[in-house]
Short mmCIF file of C-alpha atoms in Angstrom, two decimals:
data_model
loop_
_atom_site.label_atom_id
_atom_site.label_comp_id
_atom_site.label_asym_id
_atom_site.label_seq_id
_atom_site.Cartn_x
_atom_site.Cartn_y
_atom_site.Cartn_z
CA MET A 1 126.71 73.99 102.81
CA THR A 2 124.69 74.35 106.00
CA ALA A 3 120.95 73.67 106.14
CA ARG A 4 120.34 77.37 106.73
CA THR A 5 122.43 78.38 103.72
CA HIS A 6 120.60 75.82 101.58
CA ARG A 7 117.21 77.21 102.67
CA GLU A 8 118.33 80.75 101.90
CA ARG A 9 119.59 79.89 98.43
CA SER A 10 116.70 77.65 97.46
CA GLY A 11 114.06 80.11 98.61
CA HIS A 12 115.78 82.99 96.86
CA ALA A 13 116.07 80.97 93.65
CA GLU A 14 112.40 79.94 93.81
CA LEU A 15 111.34 83.58 94.18
CA ALA A 16 113.50 84.49 91.18
CA ARG A 17 111.78 81.83 89.08
CA ALA A 18 108.34 83.05 90.13
CA LEU A 19 109.14 86.70 89.41
CA THR A 20 110.69 85.82 86.05
CA ALA A 21 107.72 83.66 85.05
CA GLY A 22 105.42 86.54 85.95
CA GLY A 23 107.35 88.89 83.68
CA VAL A 24 108.36 91.11 86.62
CA LEU A 25 112.04 90.25 86.98
CA THR A 26 113.57 91.33 83.67
CA PRO A 27 116.98 90.10 82.43
CA ASP A 28 118.70 93.42 83.16
CA TRP A 29 117.76 93.13 86.86
CA ALA A 30 118.37 89.38 87.27
CA SER A 31 121.99 89.75 88.38
CA ALA A 32 121.06 92.37 90.98
CA PHE A 33 118.34 90.11 92.37
CA ALA A 34 120.77 87.20 92.57
CA ALA A 35 123.46 89.25 94.29
CA VAL A 36 121.27 91.22 96.71
CA PRO A 37 118.88 89.04 98.75
CA ARG A 38 116.06 90.80 100.58
CA ALA A 39 116.80 88.72 103.68
CA ALA A 40 120.07 90.63 104.22
CA PHE A 41 118.07 93.80 104.96
CA LEU A 42 115.19 92.51 107.07
CA PRO A 43 115.14 92.85 110.88
CA GLU A 44 115.26 89.96 113.33
CA VAL A 45 111.59 90.50 114.18
CA MET A 46 109.29 91.49 111.36
CA TRP A 47 105.60 91.44 110.40
CA PRO A 48 105.05 89.94 106.94
CA PHE A 49 101.58 89.98 105.44
CA ASP A 50 100.11 86.49 105.54
CA MET A 51 97.99 86.18 102.39
CA ALA A 52 95.95 83.27 103.76
CA ALA A 53 95.17 84.99 107.06
CA GLY A 54 94.73 88.40 105.45
CA THR A 55 96.75 90.15 108.14
CA SER A 56 100.30 90.93 109.29
CA VAL A 57 101.88 88.32 111.55
CA ALA A 58 104.93 88.55 113.79
CA VAL A 59 107.85 86.27 112.99
CA SER A 60 111.25 86.08 114.71
CA ARG A 61 114.40 84.86 113.04
CA GLU A 62 115.63 83.41 116.32
CA GLY A 63 112.34 81.75 117.28
CA ASP A 64 111.31 80.52 113.82
CA PRO A 65 114.25 80.64 111.40
CA VAL A 66 112.50 78.52 108.78
CA GLY A 67 109.35 80.64 108.81
CA TRP A 68 111.37 83.87 108.88
CA GLN A 69 113.36 82.81 105.81
CA ALA A 70 110.24 81.64 103.99
CA TYR A 71 108.61 85.04 104.41
CA ALA A 72 111.84 86.82 103.43
CA ASP A 73 111.76 84.89 100.14
CA ALA A 74 108.02 85.29 99.57
CA ASP A 75 106.33 87.84 97.32
CA VAL A 76 104.64 89.60 100.25
CA PRO A 77 105.12 93.01 101.88
CA VAL A 78 106.88 92.99 105.24
CA VAL A 79 106.17 95.63 107.88
CA THR A 80 109.33 96.63 109.74
CA GLN A 81 107.98 99.52 111.84
CA TRP A 82 104.65 100.44 113.43
CA ASP A 83 103.34 103.77 114.66
CA ASP A 84 106.40 105.81 113.63
CA GLY A 85 108.55 103.81 116.02
CA ALA A 86 106.37 104.27 119.12
CA HIS A 87 105.26 100.62 118.96
CA SER A 88 106.86 97.96 121.12
CA GLY A 89 106.35 94.23 121.46
CA ARG A 90 105.64 91.49 118.95
CA GLU A 91 101.95 92.11 118.29
CA PRO A 92 101.24 94.35 115.27
CA GLY A 93 100.79 98.02 116.08
CA ARG A 94 98.06 100.40 115.04
CA VAL A 95 99.49 101.80 111.78
CA SER A 96 102.30 100.37 109.68
CA THR A 97 104.85 103.12 108.99
CA SER A 98 107.83 101.43 107.33
CA SER A 99 108.17 98.25 105.33
CA ALA A 100 109.87 96.19 102.66
CA SER A 101 107.61 96.18 99.62
CA MET A 102 106.54 93.08 97.71
CA PRO A 103 109.44 92.00 95.47
CA SER A 104 107.10 91.99 92.45
CA VAL A 105 106.26 95.65 93.09
CA VAL A 106 109.93 96.53 93.65
CA PHE A 107 111.01 95.08 90.32
CA ARG A 108 108.05 96.51 88.42
CA MET A 109 109.13 99.96 89.53
CA LEU A 110 112.82 99.30 88.90
CA ALA A 111 111.96 98.21 85.36
CA ASP A 112 110.06 101.48 84.90
CA LEU A 113 113.09 103.41 86.19
CA ASP A 114 115.34 102.06 83.41
CA VAL A 115 118.58 102.51 85.37
CA ARG A 116 121.81 102.23 83.38
CA PRO A 117 125.30 101.57 84.78
CA GLY A 118 126.82 104.87 85.82
CA ASP A 119 123.48 106.63 86.36
CA ARG A 120 123.15 108.94 89.35
CA VAL A 121 120.08 107.86 91.31
CA LEU A 122 118.14 109.55 94.09
CA GLU A 123 115.82 107.39 96.19
CA ILE A 124 113.17 108.95 98.41
CA GLY A 125 112.35 106.60 101.30
CA THR A 126 115.20 104.25 102.28
CA GLY A 127 113.15 101.80 104.34
CA THR A 128 115.19 98.65 104.90
CA GLY A 129 117.82 99.62 102.31
CA TRP A 130 117.13 96.66 100.01
CA ASN A 131 115.89 98.78 97.11
CA ALA A 132 118.90 101.10 97.44
CA ALA A 133 121.26 98.12 97.40
CA LEU A 134 119.63 96.80 94.23
CA LEU A 135 120.01 100.24 92.64
CA ALA A 136 123.68 100.42 93.66
CA HIS A 137 124.38 97.02 92.14
CA ARG A 138 122.94 98.24 88.85
CA ALA A 139 124.15 101.86 88.81
CA GLY A 140 127.49 101.34 90.56
CA THR A 141 129.01 102.06 93.95
CA GLY A 142 128.73 105.70 94.99
CA ASN A 143 126.00 106.52 92.48
CA VAL A 144 122.97 106.14 94.78
CA VAL A 145 121.75 108.61 97.41
CA SER A 146 118.79 107.60 99.56
CA VAL A 147 116.85 109.99 101.82
CA GLU A 148 114.87 108.74 104.82
CA VAL A 149 112.73 110.95 107.08
CA ASP A 150 112.82 108.62 110.10
CA GLY A 151 116.14 108.77 111.95
CA ALA A 152 115.92 105.27 113.43
CA VAL A 153 114.94 103.73 110.08
CA ALA A 154 117.78 105.61 108.36
CA ALA A 155 120.31 104.37 110.94
CA ARG A 156 119.24 100.72 110.56
CA ALA A 157 119.33 100.93 106.77
CA ARG A 158 122.72 102.62 106.81
CA SER A 159 124.12 99.83 109.00
CA ALA A 160 122.63 97.11 106.79
CA LEU A 161 123.99 98.73 103.63
CA GLU A 162 127.43 99.12 105.16
CA ARG A 163 127.47 95.47 106.28
CA PHE A 164 126.50 94.44 102.78
CA GLY A 165 129.07 96.74 101.17
CA ALA A 166 126.51 98.38 98.91
CA GLY A 167 128.14 101.82 98.68
CA VAL A 168 124.95 103.85 99.17
CA ARG A 169 124.83 107.23 100.88
CA VAL A 170 121.91 107.35 103.33
CA VAL A 171 120.74 110.84 104.30
CA HIS A 172 118.43 111.45 107.24
CA GLY A 173 116.18 114.26 106.07
CA ASP A 174 112.91 115.35 104.51
CA GLY A 175 112.57 113.52 101.23
CA CYS A 176 110.18 116.19 99.94
CA GLU A 177 113.24 118.42 99.58
CA GLY A 178 115.19 115.82 97.64
CA HIS A 179 118.97 116.08 98.06
CA ARG A 180 120.32 119.09 96.23
CA GLU A 181 123.95 118.29 97.03
CA GLY A 182 124.02 115.30 94.68
CA ALA A 183 121.98 116.83 91.84
CA PRO A 184 121.45 116.58 88.96
CA TYR A 185 120.29 112.96 89.00
CA ASP A 186 119.57 110.75 86.03
CA ARG A 187 116.84 108.89 87.89
CA VAL A 188 114.64 109.55 90.93
CA ILE A 189 112.54 106.82 92.52
CA VAL A 190 110.07 107.31 95.36
CA THR A 191 109.01 104.48 97.67
CA ALA A 192 106.13 106.20 99.47
CA GLY A 193 102.71 107.17 98.17
CA VAL A 194 102.47 110.77 96.95
CA ARG A 195 99.46 113.06 96.61
CA ARG A 196 101.28 116.27 95.60
CA VAL A 197 104.62 115.92 93.80
CA PRO A 198 107.33 118.16 95.32
CA PHE A 199 108.86 120.06 92.41
CA ALA A 200 112.29 119.64 94.02
CA TRP A 201 112.36 116.12 92.57
CA VAL A 202 111.86 117.46 89.06
CA ARG A 203 114.27 120.36 89.57
CA GLN A 204 117.01 117.97 90.76
CA THR A 205 116.63 115.62 87.77
CA ARG A 206 118.44 116.31 84.51
CA PRO A 207 116.40 117.07 81.38
CA GLY A 208 115.35 113.76 79.87
CA GLY A 209 115.75 112.01 83.22
CA LEU A 210 113.04 109.92 84.84
CA VAL A 211 111.05 110.27 88.05
CA VAL A 212 109.13 107.13 89.08
CA LEU A 213 106.70 107.38 91.97
CA PRO A 214 103.45 105.97 93.39
CA TRP A 215 100.85 108.73 93.00
CA GLY A 216 97.20 108.87 93.90
CA THR A 217 94.36 111.07 95.08
CA ASP A 218 92.61 111.72 98.38
CA TYR A 219 89.77 109.46 97.24
CA GLY A 220 91.44 106.35 98.67
CA ASN A 221 94.69 104.61 99.58
CA GLY A 222 95.38 103.23 96.12
CA ASP A 223 98.17 104.63 93.93
CA GLY A 224 99.30 104.35 90.34
CA VAL A 225 102.97 104.21 89.35
CA ALA A 226 103.70 107.44 87.45
CA ARG A 227 106.69 107.37 85.07
CA LEU A 228 107.57 111.02 84.43
CA THR A 229 110.14 112.31 81.96
CA VAL A 230 111.66 115.70 82.74
CA ALA A 231 111.25 118.20 79.89
CA ARG A 232 114.20 119.64 77.99
CA ASP A 233 113.81 123.00 79.71
CA GLY A 234 113.50 121.34 83.14
CA ARG A 235 110.27 123.22 83.87
CA SER A 236 107.97 120.20 83.89
CA ALA A 237 107.80 116.43 83.97
CA ALA A 238 105.11 114.27 82.42
CA GLY A 239 104.26 110.67 81.63
CA PHE A 240 101.78 107.84 81.79
CA PHE A 241 100.92 105.62 84.72
CA THR A 242 102.17 102.06 84.35
CA GLY A 243 99.83 100.23 86.72
CA PRO A 244 98.22 100.16 90.18
CA VAL A 245 100.02 99.83 93.51
CA GLU A 246 99.46 100.82 97.12
CA PHE A 247 102.17 102.37 99.29
CA MET A 248 102.42 103.93 102.74
CA LYS A 249 102.07 107.65 102.22
CA LEU A 250 104.73 110.32 102.62
CA ARG A 251 104.59 111.40 106.25
CA ALA A 252 104.09 115.01 105.24
CA GLN A 253 101.12 114.03 103.07
CA ARG A 254 99.20 111.59 105.23
CA LEU A 255 95.46 112.20 105.22
CA ALA A 256 94.20 113.33 108.61
CA PRO A 257 91.59 110.96 110.08
CA VAL A 258 88.06 111.69 108.91
CA VAL A 259 85.75 111.99 111.94
CA HIS A 260 82.37 110.75 110.79
CA GLY A 261 80.44 112.52 113.56
CA GLU A 262 81.76 115.90 112.44
CA TYR A 263 80.09 115.40 109.06
CA VAL A 264 76.82 113.60 109.62
CA THR A 265 74.86 115.91 111.87
CA GLY A 266 71.28 117.11 112.09
CA GLY A 267 68.21 115.17 111.05
CA PRO A 268 66.62 113.81 107.86
CA GLU A 269 65.43 117.26 106.89
CA ASP A 270 69.07 118.38 106.50
CA ARG A 271 69.96 115.94 103.74
CA ASP A 272 68.76 115.10 100.24
CA ALA A 273 67.49 111.58 99.57
CA SER A 274 67.44 109.85 96.19
CA THR A 275 68.22 106.56 94.48
CA THR A 276 70.73 105.41 91.87
CA GLU A 277 70.84 102.66 89.29
CA LEU A 278 74.60 102.34 89.73
CA THR A 279 75.49 99.00 91.32
CA GLU A 280 78.03 98.14 93.98
CA ASP A 281 80.09 95.97 91.62
CA ALA A 282 80.14 98.69 88.97
CA LEU A 283 81.28 101.44 91.33
CA LEU A 284 83.78 99.49 93.41
CA GLY A 285 85.04 96.60 91.30
CA GLU A 286 88.19 94.94 92.64
CA ARG A 287 90.61 96.53 95.10
CA PHE A 288 92.74 98.09 92.34
CA ALA A 289 89.89 98.65 89.90
CA PRO A 290 90.56 101.45 87.42
CA GLN A 291 87.19 103.08 88.05
CA ARG A 292 88.22 103.90 91.62
CA PHE A 293 91.36 105.56 90.28
CA ALA A 294 89.37 107.43 87.63
CA VAL A 295 86.70 108.66 90.05
CA GLY A 296 89.44 109.94 92.36
CA LEU A 297 90.96 111.88 89.48
CA ARG A 298 87.63 113.50 88.62
CA VAL A 299 86.30 114.21 92.14
CA PRO A 300 88.94 116.30 93.93
CA ARG A 301 89.36 116.59 97.68
CA CYS A 302 86.96 113.76 98.44
CA HIS A 303 87.69 110.66 100.51
CA HIS A 304 85.58 107.52 100.34
CA VAL A 305 85.20 104.70 102.85
CA VAL A 306 83.73 101.32 101.95
CA ALA A 307 82.02 99.94 105.04
CA GLU A 308 81.53 96.28 105.88
CA ARG A 309 78.30 94.62 104.88
CA ARG A 310 75.70 94.88 107.64
CA ASP A 311 73.36 91.96 108.26
CA ASP A 312 71.14 94.14 110.43
CA MET A 313 70.39 96.19 107.31
CA GLY A 314 69.57 93.25 105.08
CA THR A 315 73.17 92.51 104.06
CA ALA A 316 73.56 96.08 102.89
CA ARG A 317 76.86 97.87 102.27
CA PRO A 318 77.17 101.62 102.94
CA VAL A 319 79.81 103.58 101.03
CA TRP A 320 80.59 107.00 102.48
CA PHE A 321 82.05 110.09 100.79
CA TYR A 322 83.54 113.01 102.73
CA GLY A 323 84.51 116.43 101.37
CA LEU A 324 87.91 117.44 102.72
CA ASP A 325 87.47 121.20 102.33
CA ASP A 326 84.05 121.46 103.93
CA ARG A 327 81.59 119.22 105.71
CA SER A 328 79.88 117.89 102.60
CA TRP A 329 79.09 114.21 102.75
CA ALA A 330 77.20 111.51 100.90
CA CYS A 331 76.28 107.89 101.49
CA VAL A 332 75.10 105.27 99.03
CA LEU A 333 73.55 102.14 100.50
CA PHE A 334 73.83 99.08 98.28
CA ARG A 335 71.45 96.22 99.07
CA ASP A 336 71.20 92.99 97.11
CA GLY A 337 68.27 92.99 94.74
CA ASP A 338 67.19 96.55 95.49
CA GLU A 339 67.89 99.93 93.96
CA ALA A 340 70.60 101.71 95.93
CA ARG A 341 69.53 104.56 98.16
CA VAL A 342 71.53 107.81 98.40
CA TRP A 343 71.75 110.58 100.98
CA GLN A 344 73.91 113.70 100.66
CA ALA A 345 74.32 117.01 102.42
CA GLY A 346 76.55 120.08 102.45
CA PRO A 347 77.70 122.64 99.87
CA ARG A 348 78.83 119.90 97.46
CA ARG A 349 76.62 117.11 96.17
CA LEU A 350 79.35 114.52 96.38
CA TRP A 351 77.34 111.57 95.16
CA ASP A 352 76.31 113.53 92.07
CA GLU A 353 80.00 114.23 91.41
CA VAL A 354 80.99 110.60 91.97
CA GLU A 355 78.26 109.21 89.72
CA ALA A 356 79.11 111.74 87.00
CA ALA A 357 82.77 110.75 87.23
CA TYR A 358 81.89 107.09 86.90
CA ARG A 359 79.68 107.80 83.86
CA TRP A 360 82.53 109.80 82.32
CA TRP A 361 84.91 106.87 82.83
CA GLU A 362 82.37 104.51 81.30
CA GLY A 363 81.84 106.83 78.35
CA GLU A 364 85.59 106.98 77.67
CA GLY A 365 85.71 103.22 77.19
CA ARG A 366 86.53 102.26 80.78
CA PRO A 367 90.23 103.16 80.55
CA GLY A 368 92.77 101.40 82.76
CA HIS A 369 95.54 103.10 84.69
CA GLU A 370 97.85 102.98 81.67
CA ARG A 371 95.72 105.42 79.65
CA PHE A 372 96.00 108.10 82.32
CA GLY A 373 98.97 110.41 82.78
CA LEU A 374 100.32 113.13 85.03
CA THR A 375 102.08 116.45 84.38
CA VAL A 376 103.98 118.24 87.17
CA THR A 377 105.17 121.87 87.12
CA ALA A 378 106.30 124.29 89.79
CA GLU A 379 102.74 125.67 89.82
CA GLY A 380 100.96 122.36 90.38
CA GLN A 381 99.95 119.11 88.75
CA ALA A 382 97.41 117.96 86.19
CA ALA A 383 96.05 114.55 85.22
CA TRP A 384 95.11 113.60 81.68
CA LEU A 385 93.60 110.85 79.61
CA ASP A 386 95.54 109.57 76.58
CA ALA A 387 97.42 112.85 75.96
CA PRO A 388 98.50 115.93 77.94
CA ASP A 389 96.18 118.16 75.94
CA ARG A 390 93.24 116.40 77.64
CA SER A 391 94.21 117.48 81.14
CA TRP A 392 92.59 118.88 84.28
CA PRO A 393 94.12 120.02 87.59
CA VAL A 394 94.37 117.51 90.42
#
């Protein structure tokens, strides 16, 4: 055994132990993990997320084979494309647009998908091809179709899958349309964040089949994994969320940049000023805090931005809210030891909506992601708390 082979096997085995200990790698997926290493699908130059540095770093397999292999076998996301392919060079680009997800996230979603041998599976978003290869190992050769919107990404994944002998059909196309030719599918899995669920995915899944996808609102970048079961009549799909995640968004559903100067215009006389007893910690919590998810569900078509703390304002933190259908805006300024100040303007009083949503969440017992659910029909989608009969459109 060469030193390189030993490093590959030992790192892969260590990751398996960590994922198993964390309850993420379940026994039914252990053989697929063992047989399908992520390293086989990663490019020669990649940008893994360095947890210590808090940023993506460039690593080359040729220049740093030990470091490259260590990142391949680490539970970190790896960016494989920047700026829709327009990026060149080793330095990170402006926006990450294709990646290999964290292995812990991959296997959480695969566990939710509940794939059985012989199942027909549709994957939306091929990426590197690793997820598709894992699915093929579980479902069987010829049973997995993967659709990728980016032609270059699709070509690289197709080549990697062919080299590996995974038996996956890679289709270059718009994943929002699914792939009607292979329908009906037993399972559909989506590897990009979704804001509006294309009904084609439900229509192309057999009654009783599952659709697993990261879904969220315009409020922020966070998503929740929705596990939807298609109804017997095929006219809807519904299910609970299983936990928080964050994915790159479907290209057709990316949020256009919010231009602050187009919202905040005029002088003090054009905005309402007030205060709030709500604290920064209560409103924001941790990155994947359930209150952020809940507020997004209750305040439609609103995007929020958490600014950095500003020492020139007495270590204050502004949080901005922007209405996406008009020029309504709000800002709450949190300052240590002081009551937070609020300004808002426009047809909507966005801060009033946000604070009411938070109070609703608090009054419902501060539910986590797992108490919320989603229903999708051809006419639209609705979120709910605890049961579908407690729903509202989103």
